[in-house]
Amino acid sequence: METSCEDYICSEIDPEEVKNKLISKYPAKVGRKRSKQITINRIDEEKCVPEVMANVRTIPGIITQRGCSYAGCKGVVLGPTRDIINLTHGPIGCGFYSWLTRRNQTRPNGPEDHNFMPYCFSTDMQENEIIFGGEKKLKEAIQEAYDTFHPKAIAIFATCPVGLIGDDVHSVAREMKAKLGINVFGFSCEGYKGVSQSAGHHIANNGIFTHVVGLDDEIREGKYRINLLGEYNIGGDAFEIDRIFEDCGLTVVSTFSGNSSYDYFKNSHTADLNLIMCHRSINYVAEMMETKYGIPWIKVNFIGAEATAKSLRKIAQYYDEPELTDRVEEVIVKEMPEVEKVRAEVKARCEGKLAMLFVGGSRAHHYQELFKEIGMRTIAAGYEFAHRDDYEGRRVLPNIKVDADSRNIEELEIHPDPQRYQPRKSPEEISELEKTGFKFKDYEGMMTEMSNGTLVIDDINQYETEKLIEIFKPDIFCAGIKEKYAIQKSGIPMKQLHSYDSGGPYAGFRGAINFYREIDRMVNSKVWKYVKAPWQQNPELAATYAWD
Amino acid sequence: MLLRHTTNKVADRHALTVNPAKTCQPIGAMYAALGVHSCLPHSHGSQGCCAYHRSTLTRHYKEPVMAGTSSFTEGASVFGGQANLVQAIDNIFTIYNPEVIAVHTTCLSETIGDDIAQIAAKARESGKIPEGRYVFHASTPSYVGSHVTGFAGMTRAMVDYFAEKCGKKRRQINIIPGYVEPSDMEEIKRIAKLMDIPAVVFPDTSNVLNGPQTGKYEMFPKGGVTIDQLKTTGDSMGTLGLGKLASGPAAHALDTKCKVPCQVLDLPIGIKATDRFVDALRSMAGVNVPDDINIERGRLLDVITDMHQYFFGKKVALIGDPDQLISLTEFLVSIDMWPIHIVTGTPGKKFEKRIRELTSEIPGPVNVKAGGDMFLWHQWIKNDPVDLMIGNTYVKYISRDEDIPLVRFGFPILDRAGHSYFPTVGYRGGIRLLEKILDVLLDRQDRDAPEESFELVM
């Protein structure tokens, strides 16, 4: 039993053979496409990895786990903001399904602060509007929302039929903005745009940047002022990160968009530095803020205790002030003993176990850190809606061909703001930092941190999931709610890494402790031993008890 | 406060829905299709619809929910989804090998006007549907009706596509159980069996969405009505449709198509509606009601008489689906509770009239609305508070803010287990409902009682 994972993968199971098994049943055309989305990892001396085809159309009927553009825009990026009325323009379903289901937490500033997150707002389009147009109803709905709730801002989200019948949510937004005197803005995030949620992220980034960021130039207090991008406060992750930041003396101007507020977005352009957690969903805002306002961005990861410490040190290095550097070290020293205590305890029970992660656009990468910390190996991983750069690193960006589906998503042309563009660091300072190995606007991707011979699979489907389980029998599988119970019926624990099932936070130091304990609970649960009843394990009737 | 923006000032809203009490047709169609054995539901539209429906059903049942999607892109939305659907059918039969694919449409494919029957015929012609396999469909645009009518549409499609009349009557009854839990469908089958009546129950999600943990995943589990069974429904002695909205269309379609006489009854929730169900079953099949059923009925009655003091005069607010609310209102009134705020999100003219009739003897005003939302219902509760709320998981936010006990009932229940295992239909289901109601009411009394009147025996 005590073979290491390395041996397990390499000596007993040939990844090429696995790949062949995964695609052998497909119709020829499907097999050809899938074979480009299934790659065996090899890292060469220059840290280059093989190409993975990603961000391409889903194959109809394959049982994908992907969602749509609306889900990425309204559900993921803008849903967690508490004080904007997020109004879905469409039939009732889209608004209903994205109502409170992602476990984003929010903490209003007192009882008077707005909090619309427990609410679902929809125009509930009917056949009549599909035939005669829905703009009139949309305007009325905005008016009613304003009269009833008096929000600071209203965002409109277009669903599939809206685009088809030609309702112009942007012109309605402009008209109602002028009429009501509050900010009203629209998102053309119809579900058929793009190939996955990813298109919706991009659309959300464009909209929030165009309509909200930069509206308030007030510089709030704080010596080290940062934005945290791509952190959605699922299970309270952002609260834990905020706690650590506060301890370190860092001030969060705005989080995009966990525990977020319209007011925070408005002056987020006054921060010194943008930190990116989920590169896939939010890198556009970071890029645009850099171009327009001169705020540099760096990739961070607060999933995993070691990763958290590393990211904190990276932030300290950016500011390069002993006050902050010392404080960060003190915080790490203070936090780590408890982490290490639990880690040692859990590692003893989890070491050598195998994990697979198929989720998101960054989590399948980030959570490998946590598994590593308790001695578990990731033998296969992939994203649901990522692009090649999330797998292979941003170095491949110039080589990515833009296809028709991506070209339909607007790429904003951004220029430095004539008044407010102000580089936070001089070119000399940047080059000094870079000499020490500090990397700005870089993400090396998932594959460079995975072992050789591991499987990297983009947009994995139900069939491939079942095959992988059959072949590898991993100790834990991480994915989303749609995969969860099929995997568990196979006798393998499954942890949701979109919304975490329950529990959290898993970010930061305390989050790492929570995750170690959660994985320990799952992979060592007694329940899996009861699957076979005594009479199934031992079917023969003992002669002495048999009826005459 | 969680719902801090909800005030007691009720204003007319014509365009804005806040906190819906319904969702869209396709999810109901997907749920119904899962009640056919070896059937893979397929969503013809953007892949987000399919992802949302699968996620919501999965969270409600804590069970695998598989379905395919046509994954529309912008191109498909402009040029039509035929190529996507034909490819999907080919892939599904090649890779997953179900006996049948149940296609439902979405707002997207309906708006562009895809003709599913024609596309399926094309798939058949080009050999994408293997011999002995089926593709059937229901038209379920999201901008019409609600999840309940979507369920009704897919159930009706089972009749339209499969029911046959070969002329020789079979000693069996068709029971269309309505949009209820797998546990309820199982209970309806149990009651029929107790009465020795062979029944074809369709759809039937028992043993599909309340399956056991066996250590082996089966994409197509044991449960579900088979196509062969569906074919025989045209020769049955009669059809009982439970729930007008969810089961009426299929029951009437069978009558029209195969001349199978039908009765459409209320869902058998509570003593009176269950009485009508058992009585109709008895008359249709020409059997006597066995004593086992009388005992179950007597037990339900016994619980009511034993605990009547806790029910009497308690005000209740209900929110959910029309078929359920009608039977539930009748049940509550029959045990002298006072349902005073009743909302369904599903539109429909007859609902309000029926509820008014059922609640006519309740002292004081009764608020009822079809096509309403949870926001309005909450406002009514603020203006006229109740002792108990019955509704889905979203009601817990109101329950916490207003400090009013909640019994979870309906769809979706995302935060508790049990609904897929324990029925609320039939006499035994009635006992379970009463147990749940008593638990929350008596817990509340215990919590709020002054020390001197804290009771041991209740």
mmCIF file of N, CA, C and O in Angstrom, chain B residues 251-315:
data_model
loop_
_atom_site.group_PDB
_atom_site.id
_atom_site.type_symbol
_atom_site.label_atom_id
_atom_site.label_comp_id
_atom_site.label_asym_id
_atom_site.label_seq_id
_atom_site.Cartn_x
_atom_site.Cartn_y
_atom_site.Cartn_z
ATOM 1 N N ALA B 251 -53.497 13.499 -18.893
ATOM 2 C CA ALA B 251 -54.690 12.664 -18.700
ATOM 3 C C ALA B 251 -55.689 12.901 -19.831
ATOM 4 O O ALA B 251 -56.240 11.963 -20.404
ATOM 5 N N HIS B 252 -55.906 14.169 -20.157
ATOM 6 C CA HIS B 252 -56.849 14.489 -21.236
ATOM 7 C C HIS B 252 -56.312 14.033 -22.593
ATOM 8 O O HIS B 252 -57.083 13.587 -23.451
ATOM 9 N N ALA B 253 -55.013 14.123 -22.777
ATOM 10 C CA ALA B 253 -54.432 13.697 -24.054
ATOM 11 C C ALA B 253 -54.657 12.203 -24.272
ATOM 12 O O ALA B 253 -54.935 11.754 -25.385
ATOM 13 N N LEU B 254 -54.543 11.431 -23.201
ATOM 14 C CA LEU B 254 -54.765 9.986 -23.303
ATOM 15 C C LEU B 254 -56.219 9.686 -23.651
ATOM 16 O O LEU B 254 -56.521 8.760 -24.412
ATOM 17 N N ASP B 255 -57.084 10.481 -23.069
ATOM 18 C CA ASP B 255 -58.507 10.333 -23.350
ATOM 19 C C ASP B 255 -58.762 10.611 -24.830
ATOM 20 O O ASP B 255 -59.407 9.834 -25.545
ATOM 21 N N THR B 256 -58.217 11.704 -25.303
ATOM 22 C CA THR B 256 -58.421 12.093 -26.705
ATOM 23 C C THR B 256 -57.778 11.088 -27.659
ATOM 24 O O THR B 256 -58.389 10.682 -28.640
ATOM 25 N N LYS B 257 -56.550 10.718 -27.341
ATOM 26 C CA LYS B 257 -55.799 9.885 -28.275
ATOM 27 C C LYS B 257 -56.280 8.438 -28.267
ATOM 28 O O LYS B 257 -56.428 7.833 -29.333
ATOM 29 N N CYS B 258 -56.517 7.879 -27.096
ATOM 30 C CA CYS B 258 -56.806 6.439 -27.013
ATOM 31 C C CYS B 258 -58.144 6.140 -26.342
ATOM 32 O O CYS B 258 -58.434 4.982 -26.042
ATOM 33 N N LYS B 259 -58.914 7.187 -26.081
ATOM 34 C CA LYS B 259 -60.236 7.011 -25.458
ATOM 35 C C LYS B 259 -60.142 6.294 -24.101
ATOM 36 O O LYS B 259 -60.991 5.457 -23.760
ATOM 37 N N VAL B 260 -59.107 6.620 -23.360
ATOM 38 C CA VAL B 260 -59.000 6.087 -22.004
ATOM 39 C C VAL B 260 -59.682 7.086 -21.082
ATOM 40 O O VAL B 260 -59.249 8.235 -20.994
ATOM 41 N N PRO B 261 -60.768 6.686 -20.415
ATOM 42 C CA PRO B 261 -61.478 7.665 -19.591
ATOM 43 C C PRO B 261 -60.602 8.162 -18.441
ATOM 44 O O PRO B 261 -59.820 7.400 -17.882
ATOM 45 N N CYS B 262 -60.711 9.458 -18.151
ATOM 46 C CA CYS B 262 -59.838 9.990 -17.105
ATOM 47 C C CYS B 262 -60.606 10.780 -16.067
ATOM 48 O O CYS B 262 -61.688 11.319 -16.324
ATOM 49 N N GLN B 263 -60.038 10.798 -14.878
ATOM 50 C CA GLN B 263 -60.497 11.718 -13.838
ATOM 51 C C GLN B 263 -59.290 12.507 -13.394
ATOM 52 O O GLN B 263 -58.226 11.936 -13.152
ATOM 53 N N VAL B 264 -59.464 13.814 -13.295
ATOM 54 C CA VAL B 264 -58.354 14.628 -12.792
ATOM 55 C C VAL B 264 -58.723 15.084 -11.388
ATOM 56 O O VAL B 264 -59.739 15.748 -11.182
ATOM 57 N N LEU B 265 -57.909 14.667 -10.438
ATOM 58 C CA LEU B 265 -58.184 14.926 -9.028
ATOM 59 C C LEU B 265 -57.162 15.890 -8.461
ATOM 60 O O LEU B 265 -56.125 16.154 -9.074
ATOM 61 N N ASP B 266 -57.440 16.353 -7.248
ATOM 62 C CA ASP B 266 -56.418 17.128 -6.550
ATOM 63 C C ASP B 266 -55.316 16.180 -6.090
ATOM 64 O O ASP B 266 -55.535 14.981 -5.935
ATOM 65 N N LEU B 267 -54.132 16.744 -5.858
ATOM 66 C CA LEU B 267 -53.056 15.925 -5.300
ATOM 67 C C LEU B 267 -53.543 15.339 -3.972
ATOM 68 O O LEU B 267 -54.135 16.055 -3.164
ATOM 69 N N PRO B 268 -53.292 14.061 -3.720
ATOM 70 C CA PRO B 268 -53.787 13.449 -2.487
ATOM 71 C C PRO B 268 -52.970 13.869 -1.252
ATOM 72 O O PRO B 268 -52.295 13.056 -0.641
ATOM 73 N N ILE B 269 -53.056 15.136 -0.925
ATOM 74 C CA ILE B 269 -52.390 15.646 0.275
ATOM 75 C C ILE B 269 -53.493 15.957 1.278
ATOM 76 O O ILE B 269 -54.417 16.710 0.972
ATOM 77 N N GLY B 270 -53.419 15.364 2.460
ATOM 78 C CA GLY B 270 -54.438 15.601 3.472
ATOM 79 C C GLY B 270 -55.553 14.587 3.373
ATOM 80 O O GLY B 270 -55.647 13.815 2.396
ATOM 81 N N ILE B 271 -56.436 14.614 4.369
ATOM 82 C CA ILE B 271 -57.392 13.514 4.504
ATOM 83 C C ILE B 271 -58.462 13.531 3.403
ATOM 84 O O ILE B 271 -58.761 12.507 2.795
ATOM 85 N N LYS B 272 -58.993 14.705 3.098
ATOM 86 C CA LYS B 272 -60.102 14.737 2.135
ATOM 87 C C LYS B 272 -59.635 14.403 0.715
ATOM 88 O O LYS B 272 -60.271 13.632 0.001
ATOM 89 N N ALA B 273 -58.517 14.989 0.312
ATOM 90 C CA ALA B 273 -58.020 14.736 -1.049
ATOM 91 C C ALA B 273 -57.567 13.287 -1.188
ATOM 92 O O ALA B 273 -57.735 12.676 -2.251
ATOM 93 N N THR B 274 -56.996 12.721 -0.116
ATOM 94 C CA THR B 274 -56.594 11.307 -0.186
ATOM 95 C C THR B 274 -57.838 10.425 -0.239
ATOM 96 O O THR B 274 -57.871 9.427 -0.967
ATOM 97 N N ASP B 275 -58.852 10.800 0.519
ATOM 98 C CA ASP B 275 -60.120 10.055 0.432
ATOM 99 C C ASP B 275 -60.626 10.014 -1.019
ATOM 100 O O ASP B 275 -61.023 8.972 -1.523
ATOM 101 N N ARG B 276 -60.604 11.156 -1.656
ATOM 102 C CA ARG B 276 -61.116 11.208 -3.040
ATOM 103 C C ARG B 276 -60.252 10.343 -3.971
ATOM 104 O O ARG B 276 -60.757 9.680 -4.870
ATOM 105 N N PHE B 277 -58.952 10.361 -3.729
ATOM 106 C CA PHE B 277 -58.046 9.555 -4.553
ATOM 107 C C PHE B 277 -58.332 8.065 -4.369
ATOM 108 O O PHE B 277 -58.499 7.325 -5.341
ATOM 109 N N VAL B 278 -58.405 7.641 -3.122
ATOM 110 C CA VAL B 278 -58.618 6.215 -2.853
ATOM 111 C C VAL B 278 -59.993 5.785 -3.384
ATOM 112 O O VAL B 278 -60.141 4.717 -3.984
ATOM 113 N N ASP B 279 -60.957 6.650 -3.193
ATOM 114 C CA ASP B 279 -62.311 6.336 -3.657
ATOM 115 C C ASP B 279 -62.353 6.207 -5.182
ATOM 116 O O ASP B 279 -62.988 5.289 -5.731
ATOM 117 N N ALA B 280 -61.689 7.120 -5.855
ATOM 118 C CA ALA B 280 -61.667 7.082 -7.322
ATOM 119 C C ALA B 280 -60.945 5.834 -7.814
ATOM 120 O O ALA B 280 -61.375 5.186 -8.767
ATOM 121 N N LEU B 281 -59.869 5.507 -7.149
ATOM 122 C CA LEU B 281 -59.078 4.331 -7.502
ATOM 123 C C LEU B 281 -59.934 3.075 -7.338
ATOM 124 O O LEU B 281 -59.968 2.197 -8.204
ATOM 125 N N ARG B 282 -60.635 3.012 -6.209
ATOM 126 C CA ARG B 282 -61.508 1.878 -5.900
ATOM 127 C C ARG B 282 -62.589 1.727 -6.985
ATOM 128 O O ARG B 282 -62.790 0.640 -7.527
ATOM 129 N N SER B 283 -63.257 2.843 -7.309
ATOM 130 C CA SER B 283 -64.353 2.763 -8.274
ATOM 131 C C SER B 283 -63.844 2.400 -9.662
ATOM 132 O O SER B 283 -64.442 1.577 -10.363
ATOM 133 N N MET B 284 -62.735 3.038 -10.043
ATOM 134 C CA MET B 284 -62.221 2.801 -11.389
ATOM 135 C C MET B 284 -61.787 1.352 -11.576
ATOM 136 O O MET B 284 -62.016 0.750 -12.618
ATOM 137 N N ALA B 285 -61.159 0.788 -10.538
ATOM 138 C CA ALA B 285 -60.638 -0.578 -10.666
ATOM 139 C C ALA B 285 -61.667 -1.619 -10.241
ATOM 140 O O ALA B 285 -61.470 -2.814 -10.461
ATOM 141 N N GLY B 286 -62.728 -1.168 -9.598
ATOM 142 C CA GLY B 286 -63.738 -2.115 -9.130
ATOM 143 C C GLY B 286 -63.216 -3.024 -8.038
ATOM 144 O O GLY B 286 -63.393 -4.252 -8.101
ATOM 145 N N VAL B 287 -62.556 -2.453 -7.052
ATOM 146 C CA VAL B 287 -62.041 -3.266 -5.934
ATOM 147 C C VAL B 287 -62.557 -2.700 -4.614
ATOM 148 O O VAL B 287 -63.055 -1.562 -4.557
ATOM 149 N N ASN B 288 -62.430 -3.493 -3.576
ATOM 150 C CA ASN B 288 -62.733 -2.985 -2.244
ATOM 151 C C ASN B 288 -61.474 -2.393 -1.629
ATOM 152 O O ASN B 288 -60.362 -2.827 -1.929
ATOM 153 N N VAL B 289 -61.693 -1.432 -0.748
ATOM 154 C CA VAL B 289 -60.524 -0.835 -0.082
ATOM 155 C C VAL B 289 -60.109 -1.762 1.059
ATOM 156 O O VAL B 289 -60.929 -2.103 1.913
ATOM 157 N N PRO B 290 -58.860 -2.202 1.039
ATOM 158 C CA PRO B 290 -58.429 -3.139 2.083
ATOM 159 C C PRO B 290 -58.309 -2.446 3.447
ATOM 160 O O PRO B 290 -58.158 -1.225 3.521
ATOM 161 N N ASP B 291 -58.361 -3.262 4.486
ATOM 162 C CA ASP B 291 -58.343 -2.726 5.828
ATOM 163 C C ASP B 291 -57.045 -1.977 6.144
ATOM 164 O O ASP B 291 -57.050 -1.014 6.913
ATOM 165 N N ASP B 292 -55.961 -2.408 5.536
ATOM 166 C CA ASP B 292 -54.674 -1.706 5.762
ATOM 167 C C ASP B 292 -54.807 -0.213 5.479
ATOM 168 O O ASP B 292 -54.231 0.618 6.172
ATOM 169 N N ILE B 293 -55.555 0.109 4.438
ATOM 170 C CA ILE B 293 -55.734 1.518 4.079
ATOM 171 C C ILE B 293 -56.617 2.204 5.125
ATOM 172 O O ILE B 293 -56.355 3.336 5.541
ATOM 173 N N ASN B 294 -57.670 1.492 5.569
ATOM 174 C CA ASN B 294 -58.520 2.077 6.610
ATOM 175 C C ASN B 294 -57.726 2.366 7.877
ATOM 176 O O ASN B 294 -57.950 3.376 8.554
ATOM 177 N N ILE B 295 -56.792 1.485 8.177
ATOM 178 C CA ILE B 295 -55.973 1.687 9.381
ATOM 179 C C ILE B 295 -55.106 2.939 9.215
ATOM 180 O O ILE B 295 -55.009 3.770 10.117
ATOM 181 N N GLU B 296 -54.502 3.076 8.051
ATOM 182 C CA GLU B 296 -53.663 4.263 7.805
ATOM 183 C C GLU B 296 -54.498 5.538 7.917
ATOM 184 O O GLU B 296 -54.071 6.530 8.513
ATOM 185 N N ARG B 297 -55.699 5.479 7.352
ATOM 186 C CA ARG B 297 -56.574 6.648 7.410
ATOM 187 C C ARG B 297 -56.934 6.967 8.858
ATOM 188 O O ARG B 297 -56.897 8.120 9.300
ATOM 189 N N GLY B 298 -57.262 5.899 9.586
ATOM 190 C CA GLY B 298 -57.639 6.072 10.980
ATOM 191 C C GLY B 298 -56.513 6.667 11.817
ATOM 192 O O GLY B 298 -56.752 7.478 12.718
ATOM 193 N N ARG B 299 -55.294 6.294 11.513
ATOM 194 C CA ARG B 299 -54.149 6.837 12.247
ATOM 195 C C ARG B 299 -54.004 8.342 12.006
ATOM 196 O O ARG B 299 -53.723 9.104 12.919
ATOM 197 N N LEU B 300 -54.170 8.722 10.726
ATOM 198 C CA LEU B 300 -54.080 10.154 10.421
ATOM 199 C C LEU B 300 -55.148 10.922 11.205
ATOM 200 O O LEU B 300 -54.873 11.962 11.826
ATOM 201 N N LEU B 301 -56.359 10.365 11.193
ATOM 202 C CA LEU B 301 -57.448 11.000 11.910
ATOM 203 C C LEU B 301 -57.137 11.084 13.406
ATOM 204 O O LEU B 301 -57.450 12.072 14.091
ATOM 205 N N ASP B 302 -56.513 10.043 13.898
ATOM 206 C CA ASP B 302 -56.160 9.969 15.314
ATOM 207 C C ASP B 302 -55.181 11.080 15.704
ATOM 208 O O ASP B 302 -55.316 11.718 16.742
ATOM 209 N N VAL B 303 -54.191 11.293 14.852
ATOM 210 C CA VAL B 303 -53.219 12.364 15.137
ATOM 211 C C VAL B 303 -53.945 13.712 15.181
ATOM 212 O O VAL B 303 -53.685 14.550 16.057
ATOM 213 N N ILE B 304 -54.874 13.891 14.250
ATOM 214 C CA ILE B 304 -55.599 15.166 14.206
ATOM 215 C C ILE B 304 -56.412 15.355 15.488
ATOM 216 O O ILE B 304 -56.365 16.426 16.112
ATOM 217 N N THR B 305 -57.129 14.322 15.891
ATOM 218 C CA THR B 305 -57.952 14.481 17.105
ATOM 219 C C THR B 305 -57.068 14.654 18.341
ATOM 220 O O THR B 305 -57.359 15.468 19.210
ATOM 221 N N ASP B 306 -55.968 13.916 18.409
ATOM 222 C CA ASP B 306 -55.099 14.001 19.590
ATOM 223 C C ASP B 306 -54.467 15.386 19.736
ATOM 224 O O ASP B 306 -54.247 15.855 20.850
ATOM 225 N N MET B 307 -54.161 16.012 18.624
ATOM 226 C CA MET B 307 -53.355 17.240 18.692
ATOM 227 C C MET B 307 -54.128 18.475 18.208
ATOM 228 O O MET B 307 -53.526 19.521 17.967
ATOM 229 N N HIS B 308 -55.397 18.344 18.092
ATOM 230 C CA HIS B 308 -56.211 19.404 17.498
ATOM 231 C C HIS B 308 -56.018 20.746 18.172
ATOM 232 O O HIS B 308 -56.038 21.804 17.524
ATOM 233 N N GLN B 309 -55.819 20.728 19.492
ATOM 234 C CA GLN B 309 -55.673 21.997 20.234
ATOM 235 C C GLN B 309 -54.500 22.832 19.733
ATOM 236 O O GLN B 309 -54.491 24.044 19.898
ATOM 237 N N TYR B 310 -53.504 22.181 19.165
ATOM 238 C CA TYR B 310 -52.347 22.948 18.682
ATOM 239 C C TYR B 310 -52.566 23.479 17.259
ATOM 240 O O TYR B 310 -51.845 24.352 16.806
ATOM 241 N N PHE B 311 -53.510 22.889 16.555
ATOM 242 C CA PHE B 311 -53.785 23.352 15.190
ATOM 243 C C PHE B 311 -54.825 24.464 15.174
ATOM 244 O O PHE B 311 -54.716 25.415 14.399
ATOM 245 N N PHE B 312 -55.785 24.330 16.038
ATOM 246 C CA PHE B 312 -56.984 25.156 15.951
ATOM 247 C C PHE B 312 -56.680 26.665 15.950
ATOM 248 O O PHE B 312 -56.001 27.183 16.840
ATOM 249 N N GLY B 313 -57.176 27.321 14.924
ATOM 250 C CA GLY B 313 -57.098 28.779 14.881
ATOM 251 C C GLY B 313 -55.713 29.347 14.593
ATOM 252 O O GLY B 313 -55.525 30.560 14.641
ATOM 253 N N LYS B 314 -54.763 28.486 14.281
ATOM 254 C CA LYS B 314 -53.419 29.009 13.971
ATOM 255 C C LYS B 314 -53.415 29.575 12.540
ATOM 256 O O LYS B 314 -53.891 28.926 11.606
ATOM 257 N N LYS B 315 -52.871 30.765 12.423
ATOM 258 C CA LYS B 315 -52.791 31.383 11.096
ATOM 259 C C LYS B 315 -51.558 30.868 10.344
ATOM 260 O O LYS B 315 -50.465 30.779 10.918
#
